[in-house]
Amino acid sequence: EIVLTQSPGTLSLSPGERATLSCRASQSVSSSYLAWYQQKPGQAPRLLIYGASSRATGIPDRFSGSGSGTDFTLTISRLEPEDFAVYYCQQYGSSPPALTFGGGTKVEIK
Amino acid sequence: QITLKESGPTLVKPTQTLTLTCTFSGFSLSTSGVGVGWIRQPPGKALEWLALIYWNDDKRYSPSLKSRLTITKDTSKNQVVLTMTNMDPVDTATYYCAHLRISAEAFDIWGQGTMVTVSS
């Protein structure tokens, strides 16, 4: 089973700054099956990025995803007040067929 | 517009079986290329995937919980049911169902979640 490790655990930044979040897999992941979610307190997660780099419907272009193999990155170009939240990466692997989430990165206001 | 809503008990006793229902609208689980999954989140902790069911009745389970989980669908009622046996206090969590974007195997629409507490 593939394990996803997200870093850092917490990112303290100010509005307007750039955020770079990392997701590292224990073995190679198909880029087609790497996604990123945002979760705010008391809310369900929201899909931001799928296929490693495709933005989901309605997601602002300040959010971008990149990477391949075992290393993936979510970048928020300029943090808006509403972007302070927890972010999770997720992958789907076929052998065995299973889906896993990373442990999350909290982006907090500095 | 796709919506999903979870329902079930808020409190179960240790060793009991949990049955959760996901009632959805805006899509049909009899349509090719559709899937629904269950995900849980203990208080203050990360998301954990539990199970998936596809339009063709193909099913996937978390390897660590496979022996305790069963996922089924009722296409006539637009429902997906998850059962989890032998509940333990560590299973206390918010349980979400979500619509699967098949081409990406990612969850694009989520229910609001339902909190389940396991306690005697």
PDB file of N, CA and C in Angstrom, chain A:
ATOM      1  N   GLU A   1       0.843  -1.190   0.000  1.00  0.00           N
ATOM      2  CA  GLU A   1       0.000   0.000   0.000  1.00  0.00           C
ATOM      3  C   GLU A   1       0.883   1.246   0.000  1.00  0.00           C
ATOM      4  N   ILE A   2       0.548   2.179  -0.850  1.00  0.00           N
ATOM      5  CA  ILE A   2       1.339   3.401  -0.968  1.00  0.00           C
ATOM      6  C   ILE A   2       1.048   4.347   0.195  1.00  0.00           C
ATOM      7  N   VAL A   3       2.105   4.867   0.798  1.00  0.00           N
ATOM      8  CA  VAL A   3       1.986   5.840   1.886  1.00  0.00           C
ATOM      9  C   VAL A   3       2.352   7.220   1.345  1.00  0.00           C
ATOM     10  N   LEU A   4       1.523   8.200   1.655  1.00  0.00           N
ATOM     11  CA  LEU A   4       1.784   9.586   1.254  1.00  0.00           C
ATOM     12  C   LEU A   4       2.219  10.390   2.471  1.00  0.00           C
ATOM     13  N   THR A   5       3.365  11.055   2.363  1.00  0.00           N
ATOM     14  CA  THR A   5       3.880  11.877   3.444  1.00  0.00           C
ATOM     15  C   THR A   5       3.854  13.338   3.023  1.00  0.00           C
ATOM     16  N   GLN A   6       3.128  14.143   3.764  1.00  0.00           N
ATOM     17  CA  GLN A   6       3.020  15.554   3.435  1.00  0.00           C
ATOM     18  C   GLN A   6       3.930  16.386   4.340  1.00  0.00           C
ATOM     19  N   SER A   7       4.533  17.400   3.745  1.00  0.00           N
ATOM     20  CA  SER A   7       5.370  18.308   4.519  1.00  0.00           C
ATOM     21  C   SER A   7       5.244  19.729   3.990  1.00  0.00           C
ATOM     22  N   PRO A   8       5.456  20.723   4.869  1.00  0.00           N
ATOM     23  CA  PRO A   8       5.590  20.545   6.307  1.00  0.00           C
ATOM     24  C   PRO A   8       4.243  20.212   6.950  1.00  0.00           C
ATOM     25  N   GLY A   9       4.255  19.917   8.220  1.00  0.00           N
ATOM     26  CA  GLY A   9       3.001  19.669   8.909  1.00  0.00           C
ATOM     27  C   GLY A   9       2.182  20.947   9.031  1.00  0.00           C
ATOM     28  N   THR A  10       2.881  22.039   9.318  1.00  0.00           N
ATOM     29  CA  THR A  10       2.247  23.349   9.432  1.00  0.00           C
ATOM     30  C   THR A  10       3.088  24.365   8.690  1.00  0.00           C
ATOM     31  N   LEU A  11       2.420  25.251   7.981  1.00  0.00           N
ATOM     32  CA  LEU A  11       3.074  26.313   7.219  1.00  0.00           C
ATOM     33  C   LEU A  11       2.487  27.638   7.699  1.00  0.00           C
ATOM     34  N   SER A  12       3.323  28.481   8.276  1.00  0.00           N
ATOM     35  CA  SER A  12       2.859  29.770   8.787  1.00  0.00           C
ATOM     36  C   SER A  12       3.267  30.870   7.812  1.00  0.00           C
ATOM     37  N   LEU A  13       2.281  31.477   7.188  1.00  0.00           N
ATOM     38  CA  LEU A  13       2.532  32.486   6.164  1.00  0.00           C
ATOM     39  C   LEU A  13       1.559  33.650   6.310  1.00  0.00           C
ATOM     40  N   SER A  14       1.864  34.725   5.629  1.00  0.00           N
ATOM     41  CA  SER A  14       1.005  35.907   5.640  1.00  0.00           C
ATOM     42  C   SER A  14       0.218  35.985   4.337  1.00  0.00           C
ATOM     43  N   PRO A  15      -0.949  36.623   4.364  1.00  0.00           N
ATOM     44  CA  PRO A  15      -1.692  36.829   3.112  1.00  0.00           C
ATOM     45  C   PRO A  15      -0.808  37.496   2.073  1.00  0.00           C
ATOM     46  N   GLY A  16      -0.935  37.040   0.833  1.00  0.00           N
ATOM     47  CA  GLY A  16      -0.130  37.576  -0.249  1.00  0.00           C
ATOM     48  C   GLY A  16       1.135  36.781  -0.518  1.00  0.00           C
ATOM     49  N   GLU A  17       1.547  35.968   0.444  1.00  0.00           N
ATOM     50  CA  GLU A  17       2.743  35.146   0.265  1.00  0.00           C
ATOM     51  C   GLU A  17       2.430  33.898  -0.561  1.00  0.00           C
ATOM     52  N   ARG A  18       3.500  33.250  -0.997  1.00  0.00           N
ATOM     53  CA  ARG A  18       3.403  32.033  -1.791  1.00  0.00           C
ATOM     54  C   ARG A  18       3.521  30.824  -0.861  1.00  0.00           C
ATOM     55  N   ALA A  19       2.655  29.842  -1.085  1.00  0.00           N
ATOM     56  CA  ALA A  19       2.691  28.615  -0.288  1.00  0.00           C
ATOM     57  C   ALA A  19       3.084  27.441  -1.172  1.00  0.00           C
ATOM     58  N   THR A  20       4.020  26.655  -0.687  1.00  0.00           N
ATOM     59  CA  THR A  20       4.459  25.463  -1.420  1.00  0.00           C
ATOM     60  C   THR A  20       4.325  24.256  -0.498  1.00  0.00           C
ATOM     61  N   LEU A  21       3.443  23.336  -0.876  1.00  0.00           N
ATOM     62  CA  LEU A  21       3.149  22.152  -0.071  1.00  0.00           C
ATOM     63  C   LEU A  21       3.656  20.923  -0.806  1.00  0.00           C
ATOM     64  N   SER A  22       4.245  20.000  -0.045  1.00  0.00           N
ATOM     65  CA  SER A  22       4.842  18.819  -0.641  1.00  0.00           C
ATOM     66  C   SER A  22       4.071  17.557  -0.271  1.00  0.00           C
ATOM     67  N   CYS A  23       4.022  16.624  -1.195  1.00  0.00           N
ATOM     68  CA  CYS A  23       3.419  15.310  -0.990  1.00  0.00           C
ATOM     69  C   CYS A  23       4.363  14.287  -1.610  1.00  0.00           C
ATOM     70  N   ARG A  24       4.916  13.434  -0.766  1.00  0.00           N
ATOM     71  CA  ARG A  24       5.876  12.426  -1.231  1.00  0.00           C
ATOM     72  C   ARG A  24       5.292  11.034  -1.040  1.00  0.00           C
ATOM     73  N   ALA A  25       5.369  10.224  -2.086  1.00  0.00           N
ATOM     74  CA  ALA A  25       4.824   8.865  -2.056  1.00  0.00           C
ATOM     75  C   ALA A  25       5.915   7.837  -1.796  1.00  0.00           C
ATOM     76  N   SER A  26       5.540   6.750  -1.127  1.00  0.00           N
ATOM     77  CA  SER A  26       6.493   5.691  -0.796  1.00  0.00           C
ATOM     78  C   SER A  26       6.897   4.874  -2.015  1.00  0.00           C
ATOM     79  N   GLN A  27       6.117   4.956  -3.070  1.00  0.00           N
ATOM     80  CA  GLN A  27       6.469   4.369  -4.367  1.00  0.00           C
ATOM     81  C   GLN A  27       5.785   5.182  -5.455  1.00  0.00           C
ATOM     82  N   SER A  28       6.179   4.944  -6.669  1.00  0.00           N
ATOM     83  CA  SER A  28       5.715   5.778  -7.769  1.00  0.00           C
ATOM     84  C   SER A  28       4.190   5.755  -7.909  1.00  0.00           C
ATOM     85  N   VAL A  29       3.644   6.946  -8.135  1.00  0.00           N
ATOM     86  CA  VAL A  29       2.202   7.131  -8.288  1.00  0.00           C
ATOM     87  C   VAL A  29       1.918   7.617  -9.705  1.00  0.00           C
ATOM     88  N   SER A  30       0.863   7.094 -10.296  1.00  0.00           N
ATOM     89  CA  SER A  30       0.452   7.614 -11.601  1.00  0.00           C
ATOM     90  C   SER A  30      -0.025   9.054 -11.437  1.00  0.00           C
ATOM     91  N   SER A  31       0.506   9.941 -12.246  1.00  0.00           N
ATOM     92  CA  SER A  31       0.086  11.348 -12.159  1.00  0.00           C
ATOM     93  C   SER A  31      -1.406  11.511 -12.412  1.00  0.00           C
ATOM     94  N   SER A  32      -1.963  10.567 -13.155  1.00  0.00           N
ATOM     95  CA  SER A  32      -3.394  10.643 -13.444  1.00  0.00           C
ATOM     96  C   SER A  32      -4.238  10.521 -12.184  1.00  0.00           C
ATOM     97  N   TYR A  33      -3.643   9.947 -11.151  1.00  0.00           N
ATOM     98  CA  TYR A  33      -4.401   9.614  -9.955  1.00  0.00           C
ATOM     99  C   TYR A  33      -3.866  10.291  -8.704  1.00  0.00           C
ATOM    100  N   LEU A  34      -3.370  11.510  -8.829  1.00  0.00           N
ATOM    101  CA  LEU A  34      -2.921  12.278  -7.680  1.00  0.00           C
ATOM    102  C   LEU A  34      -3.784  13.524  -7.559  1.00  0.00           C
ATOM    103  N   ALA A  35      -4.396  13.691  -6.390  1.00  0.00           N
ATOM    104  CA  ALA A  35      -5.327  14.799  -6.178  1.00  0.00           C
ATOM    105  C   ALA A  35      -4.971  15.575  -4.914  1.00  0.00           C
ATOM    106  N   TRP A  36      -5.474  16.807  -4.858  1.00  0.00           N
ATOM    107  CA  TRP A  36      -5.304  17.671  -3.692  1.00  0.00           C
ATOM    108  C   TRP A  36      -6.669  18.196  -3.262  1.00  0.00           C
ATOM    109  N   TYR A  37      -6.852  18.277  -1.928  1.00  0.00           N
ATOM    110  CA  TYR A  37      -8.085  18.774  -1.351  1.00  0.00           C
ATOM    111  C   TYR A  37      -7.767  19.874  -0.337  1.00  0.00           C
ATOM    112  N   GLN A  38      -8.744  20.746  -0.164  1.00  0.00           N
ATOM    113  CA  GLN A  38      -8.700  21.771   0.879  1.00  0.00           C
ATOM    114  C   GLN A  38      -9.817  21.487   1.870  1.00  0.00           C
ATOM    115  N   GLN A  39      -9.519  21.599   3.156  1.00  0.00           N
ATOM    116  CA  GLN A  39     -10.558  21.425   4.169  1.00  0.00           C
ATOM    117  C   GLN A  39     -10.482  22.541   5.198  1.00  0.00           C
ATOM    118  N   LYS A  40     -11.616  23.185   5.400  1.00  0.00           N
ATOM    119  CA  LYS A  40     -11.729  24.217   6.430  1.00  0.00           C
ATOM    120  C   LYS A  40     -12.451  23.637   7.636  1.00  0.00           C
ATOM    121  N   PRO A  41     -12.250  24.220   8.814  1.00  0.00           N
ATOM    122  CA  PRO A  41     -12.860  23.663  10.037  1.00  0.00           C
ATOM    123  C   PRO A  41     -14.372  23.502   9.903  1.00  0.00           C
ATOM    124  N   GLY A  42     -14.844  22.323  10.273  1.00  0.00           N
ATOM    125  CA  GLY A  42     -16.271  22.048  10.262  1.00  0.00           C
ATOM    126  C   GLY A  42     -16.866  21.804   8.890  1.00  0.00           C
ATOM    127  N   GLN A  43     -16.017  21.751   7.875  1.00  0.00           N
ATOM    128  CA  GLN A  43     -16.501  21.534   6.517  1.00  0.00           C
ATOM    129  C   GLN A  43     -15.949  20.254   5.920  1.00  0.00           C
ATOM    130  N   ALA A  44     -16.647  19.756   4.903  1.00  0.00           N
ATOM    131  CA  ALA A  44     -16.136  18.623   4.140  1.00  0.00           C
ATOM    132  C   ALA A  44     -14.978  19.095   3.259  1.00  0.00           C
ATOM    133  N   PRO A  45     -14.099  18.187   2.900  1.00  0.00           N
ATOM    134  CA  PRO A  45     -13.028  18.550   1.974  1.00  0.00           C
ATOM    135  C   PRO A  45     -13.576  19.008   0.629  1.00  0.00           C
ATOM    136  N   ARG A  46     -12.772  19.806  -0.075  1.00  0.00           N
ATOM    137  CA  ARG A  46     -13.125  20.285  -1.416  1.00  0.00           C
ATOM    138  C   ARG A  46     -12.004  19.911  -2.365  1.00  0.00           C
ATOM    139  N   LEU A  47     -12.371  19.322  -3.487  1.00  0.00           N
ATOM    140  CA  LEU A  47     -11.358  18.940  -4.476  1.00  0.00           C
ATOM    141  C   LEU A  47     -10.789  20.197  -5.133  1.00  0.00           C
ATOM    142  N   LEU A  48      -9.464  20.313  -5.116  1.00  0.00           N
ATOM    143  CA  LEU A  48      -8.789  21.438  -5.760  1.00  0.00           C
ATOM    144  C   LEU A  48      -8.154  21.032  -7.093  1.00  0.00           C
ATOM    145  N   ILE A  49      -7.375  19.958  -7.032  1.00  0.00           N
ATOM    146  CA  ILE A  49      -6.538  19.516  -8.146  1.00  0.00           C
ATOM    147  C   ILE A  49      -6.724  18.019  -8.341  1.00  0.00           C
ATOM    148  N   TYR A  50      -6.852  17.580  -9.581  1.00  0.00           N
ATOM    149  CA  TYR A  50      -6.851  16.152  -9.902  1.00  0.00           C
ATOM    150  C   TYR A  50      -5.891  15.927 -11.043  1.00  0.00           C
ATOM    151  N   GLY A  51      -5.505  14.675 -11.237  1.00  0.00           N
ATOM    152  CA  GLY A  51      -4.535  14.393 -12.289  1.00  0.00           C
ATOM    153  C   GLY A  51      -3.240  15.161 -12.105  1.00  0.00           C
ATOM    154  N   ALA A  52      -2.894  15.422 -10.866  1.00  0.00           N
ATOM    155  CA  ALA A  52      -1.668  16.109 -10.436  1.00  0.00           C
ATOM    156  C   ALA A  52      -1.648  17.604 -10.753  1.00  0.00           C
ATOM    157  N   SER A  53      -2.318  18.031 -11.855  1.00  0.00           N
ATOM    158  CA  SER A  53      -2.161  19.431 -12.265  1.00  0.00           C
ATOM    159  C   SER A  53      -3.421  20.081 -12.825  1.00  0.00           C
ATOM    160  N   SER A  54      -4.518  19.352 -12.873  1.00  0.00           N
ATOM    161  CA  SER A  54      -5.756  19.917 -13.421  1.00  0.00           C
ATOM    162  C   SER A  54      -6.612  20.500 -12.306  1.00  0.00           C
ATOM    163  N   ARG A  55      -7.002  21.745 -12.472  1.00  0.00           N
ATOM    164  CA  ARG A  55      -7.852  22.377 -11.465  1.00  0.00           C
ATOM    165  C   ARG A  55      -9.290  21.886 -11.598  1.00  0.00           C
ATOM    166  N   ALA A  56      -9.902  21.630 -10.435  1.00  0.00           N
ATOM    167  CA  ALA A  56     -11.309  21.239 -10.440  1.00  0.00           C
ATOM    168  C   ALA A  56     -12.177  22.451 -10.765  1.00  0.00           C
ATOM    169  N   THR A  57     -13.431  22.195 -11.028  1.00  0.00           N
ATOM    170  CA  THR A  57     -14.363  23.243 -11.413  1.00  0.00           C
ATOM    171  C   THR A  57     -14.432  24.332 -10.350  1.00  0.00           C
ATOM    172  N   GLY A  58     -14.273  25.580 -10.788  1.00  0.00           N
ATOM    173  CA  GLY A  58     -14.428  26.719  -9.892  1.00  0.00           C
ATOM    174  C   GLY A  58     -13.226  27.042  -9.039  1.00  0.00           C
ATOM    175  N   ILE A  59     -12.120  26.330  -9.220  1.00  0.00           N
ATOM    176  CA  ILE A  59     -10.930  26.573  -8.401  1.00  0.00           C
ATOM    177  C   ILE A  59     -10.112  27.698  -9.024  1.00  0.00           C
ATOM    178  N   PRO A  60      -9.758  28.715  -8.231  1.00  0.00           N
ATOM    179  CA  PRO A  60      -9.005  29.859  -8.772  1.00  0.00           C
ATOM    180  C   PRO A  60      -7.639  29.443  -9.300  1.00  0.00           C
ATOM    181  N   ASP A  61      -7.135  30.214 -10.256  1.00  0.00           N
ATOM    182  CA  ASP A  61      -5.866  29.835 -10.890  1.00  0.00           C
ATOM    183  C   ASP A  61      -4.641  30.138 -10.025  1.00  0.00           C
ATOM    184  N   ARG A  62      -4.848  30.680  -8.825  1.00  0.00           N
ATOM    185  CA  ARG A  62      -3.706  30.814  -7.907  1.00  0.00           C
ATOM    186  C   ARG A  62      -3.298  29.458  -7.333  1.00  0.00           C
ATOM    187  N   PHE A  63      -4.162  28.453  -7.490  1.00  0.00           N
ATOM    188  CA  PHE A  63      -3.842  27.094  -7.066  1.00  0.00           C
ATOM    189  C   PHE A  63      -3.277  26.333  -8.271  1.00  0.00           C
ATOM    190  N   SER A  64      -2.128  25.717  -8.071  1.00  0.00           N
ATOM    191  CA  SER A  64      -1.562  24.902  -9.143  1.00  0.00           C
ATOM    192  C   SER A  64      -0.899  23.669  -8.558  1.00  0.00           C
ATOM    193  N   GLY A  65      -0.918  22.591  -9.330  1.00  0.00           N
ATOM    194  CA  GLY A  65      -0.299  21.343  -8.908  1.00  0.00           C
ATOM    195  C   GLY A  65       0.737  20.904  -9.920  1.00  0.00           C
ATOM    196  N   SER A  66       1.764  20.244  -9.410  1.00  0.00           N
ATOM    197  CA  SER A  66       2.813  19.752 -10.299  1.00  0.00           C
ATOM    198  C   SER A  66       3.444  18.511  -9.686  1.00  0.00           C
ATOM    199  N   GLY A  67       4.310  17.878 -10.470  1.00  0.00           N
ATOM    200  CA  GLY A  67       5.053  16.735  -9.960  1.00  0.00           C
ATOM    201  C   GLY A  67       4.777  15.469 -10.733  1.00  0.00           C
ATOM    202  N   SER A  68       5.572  14.458 -10.408  1.00  0.00           N
ATOM    203  CA  SER A  68       5.423  13.143 -11.021  1.00  0.00           C
ATOM    204  C   SER A  68       6.186  12.123 -10.202  1.00  0.00           C
ATOM    205  N   GLY A  69       5.900  10.847 -10.481  1.00  0.00           N
ATOM    206  CA  GLY A  69       6.622   9.786  -9.780  1.00  0.00           C
ATOM    207  C   GLY A  69       6.281   9.731  -8.305  1.00  0.00           C
ATOM    208  N   THR A  70       7.201  10.154  -7.466  1.00  0.00           N
ATOM    209  CA  THR A  70       6.976  10.109  -6.024  1.00  0.00           C
ATOM    210  C   THR A  70       6.883  11.484  -5.382  1.00  0.00           C
ATOM    211  N   ASP A  71       7.102  12.544  -6.135  1.00  0.00           N
ATOM    212  CA  ASP A  71       7.121  13.894  -5.556  1.00  0.00           C
ATOM    213  C   ASP A  71       6.130  14.824  -6.250  1.00  0.00           C
ATOM    214  N   PHE A  72       5.218  15.341  -5.467  1.00  0.00           N
ATOM    215  CA  PHE A  72       4.167  16.208  -5.981  1.00  0.00           C
ATOM    216  C   PHE A  72       4.091  17.465  -5.129  1.00  0.00           C
ATOM    217  N   THR A  73       3.651  18.560  -5.754  1.00  0.00           N
ATOM    218  CA  THR A  73       3.615  19.854  -5.085  1.00  0.00           C
ATOM    219  C   THR A  73       2.318  20.580  -5.391  1.00  0.00           C
ATOM    220  N   LEU A  74       1.753  21.177  -4.349  1.00  0.00           N
ATOM    221  CA  LEU A  74       0.638  22.107  -4.504  1.00  0.00           C
ATOM    222  C   LEU A  74       1.185  23.492  -4.204  1.00  0.00           C
ATOM    223  N   THR A  75       0.969  24.432  -5.109  1.00  0.00           N
ATOM    224  CA  THR A  75       1.427  25.801  -4.927  1.00  0.00           C
ATOM    225  C   THR A  75       0.234  26.741  -4.919  1.00  0.00           C
ATOM    226  N   ILE A  76       0.216  27.624  -3.937  1.00  0.00           N
ATOM    227  CA  ILE A  76      -0.767  28.704  -3.901  1.00  0.00           C
ATOM    228  C   ILE A  76       0.037  29.977  -4.134  1.00  0.00           C
ATOM    229  N   SER A  77      -0.172  30.620  -5.266  1.00  0.00           N
ATOM    230  CA  SER A  77       0.734  31.687  -5.696  1.00  0.00           C
ATOM    231  C   SER A  77       0.705  32.897  -4.757  1.00  0.00           C
ATOM    232  N   ARG A  78      -0.490  33.316  -4.379  1.00  0.00           N
ATOM    233  CA  ARG A  78      -0.643  34.437  -3.448  1.00  0.00           C
ATOM    234  C   ARG A  78      -1.791  34.102  -2.506  1.00  0.00           C
ATOM    235  N   LEU A  79      -1.471  33.909  -1.251  1.00  0.00           N
ATOM    236  CA  LEU A  79      -2.473  33.479  -0.294  1.00  0.00           C
ATOM    237  C   LEU A  79      -3.534  34.549  -0.060  1.00  0.00           C
ATOM    238  N   GLU A  80      -4.771  34.116  -0.196  1.00  0.00           N
ATOM    239  CA  GLU A  80      -5.913  34.943   0.167  1.00  0.00           C
ATOM    240  C   GLU A  80      -6.376  34.525   1.559  1.00  0.00           C
ATOM    241  N   PRO A  81      -7.086  35.390   2.271  1.00  0.00           N
ATOM    242  CA  PRO A  81      -7.531  35.040   3.635  1.00  0.00           C
ATOM    243  C   PRO A  81      -8.301  33.729   3.686  1.00  0.00           C
ATOM    244  N   GLU A  82      -9.060  33.418   2.644  1.00  0.00           N
ATOM    245  CA  GLU A  82      -9.872  32.192   2.632  1.00  0.00           C
ATOM    246  C   GLU A  82      -9.054  30.929   2.347  1.00  0.00           C
ATOM    247  N   ASP A  83      -7.769  31.074   2.069  1.00  0.00           N
ATOM    248  CA  ASP A  83      -6.933  29.914   1.737  1.00  0.00           C
ATOM    249  C   ASP A  83      -6.318  29.264   2.975  1.00  0.00           C
ATOM    250  N   PHE A  84      -6.474  29.887   4.121  1.00  0.00           N
ATOM    251  CA  PHE A  84      -5.891  29.312   5.329  1.00  0.00           C
ATOM    252  C   PHE A  84      -6.772  28.137   5.765  1.00  0.00           C
ATOM    253  N   ALA A  85      -6.194  26.955   5.686  1.00  0.00           N
ATOM    254  CA  ALA A  85      -6.956  25.713   5.822  1.00  0.00           C
ATOM    255  C   ALA A  85      -5.966  24.550   5.901  1.00  0.00           C
ATOM    256  N   VAL A  86      -6.523  23.341   5.936  1.00  0.00           N
ATOM    257  CA  VAL A  86      -5.697  22.137   5.870  1.00  0.00           C
ATOM    258  C   VAL A  86      -5.802  21.560   4.460  1.00  0.00           C
ATOM    259  N   TYR A  87      -4.681  21.098   3.939  1.00  0.00           N
ATOM    260  CA  TYR A  87      -4.617  20.554   2.591  1.00  0.00           C
ATOM    261  C   TYR A  87      -4.154  19.102   2.629  1.00  0.00           C
ATOM    262  N   TYR A  88      -4.857  18.263   1.863  1.00  0.00           N
ATOM    263  CA  TYR A  88      -4.534  16.840   1.796  1.00  0.00           C
ATOM    264  C   TYR A  88      -4.231  16.430   0.363  1.00  0.00           C
ATOM    265  N   CYS A  89      -3.235  15.583   0.203  1.00  0.00           N
ATOM    266  CA  CYS A  89      -3.052  14.919  -1.082  1.00  0.00           C
ATOM    267  C   CYS A  89      -3.660  13.520  -0.994  1.00  0.00           C
ATOM    268  N   GLN A  90      -3.956  12.953  -2.147  1.00  0.00           N
ATOM    269  CA  GLN A  90      -4.608  11.642  -2.221  1.00  0.00           C
ATOM    270  C   GLN A  90      -4.187  10.956  -3.500  1.00  0.00           C
ATOM    271  N   GLN A  91      -3.971   9.651  -3.421  1.00  0.00           N
ATOM    272  CA  GLN A  91      -3.619   8.907  -4.624  1.00  0.00           C
ATOM    273  C   GLN A  91      -4.467   7.658  -4.735  1.00  0.00           C
ATOM    274  N   TYR A  92      -4.579   7.170  -5.964  1.00  0.00           N
ATOM    275  CA  TYR A  92      -5.220   5.877  -6.221  1.00  0.00           C
ATOM    276  C   TYR A  92      -4.190   4.984  -6.891  1.00  0.00           C
ATOM    277  N   GLY A  93      -4.009   3.809  -6.332  1.00  0.00           N
ATOM    278  CA  GLY A  93      -3.100   2.837  -6.906  1.00  0.00           C
ATOM    279  C   GLY A  93      -3.836   1.574  -7.262  1.00  0.00           C
ATOM    280  N   SER A  94      -3.334   0.861  -8.245  1.00  0.00           N
ATOM    281  CA  SER A  94      -4.060  -0.308  -8.748  1.00  0.00           C
ATOM    282  C   SER A  94      -3.542  -1.638  -8.220  1.00  0.00           C
ATOM    283  N   SER A  95      -2.419  -1.624  -7.519  1.00  0.00           N
ATOM    284  CA  SER A  95      -1.873  -2.889  -7.079  1.00  0.00           C
ATOM    285  C   SER A  95      -1.325  -2.788  -5.669  1.00  0.00           C
ATOM    286  N   PRO A  96      -2.093  -3.122  -4.622  1.00  0.00           N
ATOM    287  CA  PRO A  96      -3.512  -3.504  -4.718  1.00  0.00           C
ATOM    288  C   PRO A  96      -4.373  -2.284  -4.986  1.00  0.00           C
ATOM    289  N   PRO A  97      -5.573  -2.473  -5.496  1.00  0.00           N
ATOM    290  CA  PRO A  97      -6.437  -1.319  -5.768  1.00  0.00           C
ATOM    291  C   PRO A  97      -6.839  -0.657  -4.461  1.00  0.00           C
ATOM    292  N   ALA A  98      -6.308   0.524  -4.217  1.00  0.00           N
ATOM    293  CA  ALA A  98      -6.560   1.220  -2.958  1.00  0.00           C
ATOM    294  C   ALA A  98      -6.298   2.703  -3.134  1.00  0.00           C
ATOM    295  N   LEU A  99      -6.916   3.440  -2.271  1.00  0.00           N
ATOM    296  CA  LEU A  99      -6.839   4.885  -2.303  1.00  0.00           C
ATOM    297  C   LEU A  99      -6.290   5.322  -0.951  1.00  0.00           C
ATOM    298  N   THR A 100      -5.348   6.264  -0.926  1.00  0.00           N
ATOM    299  CA  THR A 100      -4.794   6.726   0.340  1.00  0.00           C
ATOM    300  C   THR A 100      -4.700   8.241   0.364  1.00  0.00           C
ATOM    301  N   PHE A 101      -4.802   8.783   1.557  1.00  0.00           N
ATOM    302  CA  PHE A 101      -4.631  10.211   1.798  1.00  0.00           C
ATOM    303  C   PHE A 101      -3.327  10.444   2.559  1.00  0.00           C
ATOM    304  N   GLY A 102      -2.758  11.620   2.342  1.00  0.00           N
ATOM    305  CA  GLY A 102      -1.639  12.034   3.161  1.00  0.00           C
ATOM    306  C   GLY A 102      -2.134  12.546   4.507  1.00  0.00           C
ATOM    307  N   GLY A 103      -1.189  12.867   5.371  1.00  0.00           N
ATOM    308  CA  GLY A 103      -1.521  13.303   6.718  1.00  0.00           C
ATOM    309  C   GLY A 103      -1.950  14.758   6.832  1.00  0.00           C
ATOM    310  N   GLY A 104      -1.807  15.507   5.756  1.00  0.00           N
ATOM    311  CA  GLY A 104      -2.275  16.893   5.747  1.00  0.00           C
ATOM    312  C   GLY A 104      -1.206  17.926   6.069  1.00  0.00           C
ATOM    313  N   THR A 105      -1.365  19.103   5.508  1.00  0.00           N
ATOM    314  CA  THR A 105      -0.553  20.281   5.838  1.00  0.00           C
ATOM    315  C   THR A 105      -1.495  21.403   6.206  1.00  0.00           C
ATOM    316  N   LYS A 106      -1.275  21.974   7.377  1.00  0.00           N
ATOM    317  CA  LYS A 106      -2.094  23.108   7.807  1.00  0.00           C
ATOM    318  C   LYS A 106      -1.394  24.397   7.394  1.00  0.00           C
ATOM    319  N   VAL A 107      -2.105  25.231   6.666  1.00  0.00           N
ATOM    320  CA  VAL A 107      -1.586  26.557   6.305  1.00  0.00           C
ATOM    321  C   VAL A 107      -2.259  27.562   7.229  1.00  0.00           C
ATOM    322  N   GLU A 108      -1.464  28.161   8.100  1.00  0.00           N
ATOM    323  CA  GLU A 108      -2.010  29.073   9.089  1.00  0.00           C
ATOM    324  C   GLU A 108      -1.476  30.488   8.895  1.00  0.00           C
ATOM    325  N   ILE A 109      -2.212  31.429   9.444  1.00  0.00           N
ATOM    326  CA  ILE A 109      -1.828  32.832   9.324  1.00  0.00           C
ATOM    327  C   ILE A 109      -0.679  33.133  10.284  1.00  0.00           C
ATOM    328  N   LYS A 110       0.369  33.730   9.726  1.00  0.00           N
ATOM    329  CA  LYS A 110       1.524  34.073  10.539  1.00  0.00           C
ATOM    330  C   LYS A 110       1.265  35.350  11.334  1.00  0.00           C
TER     331      LYS A 110
END
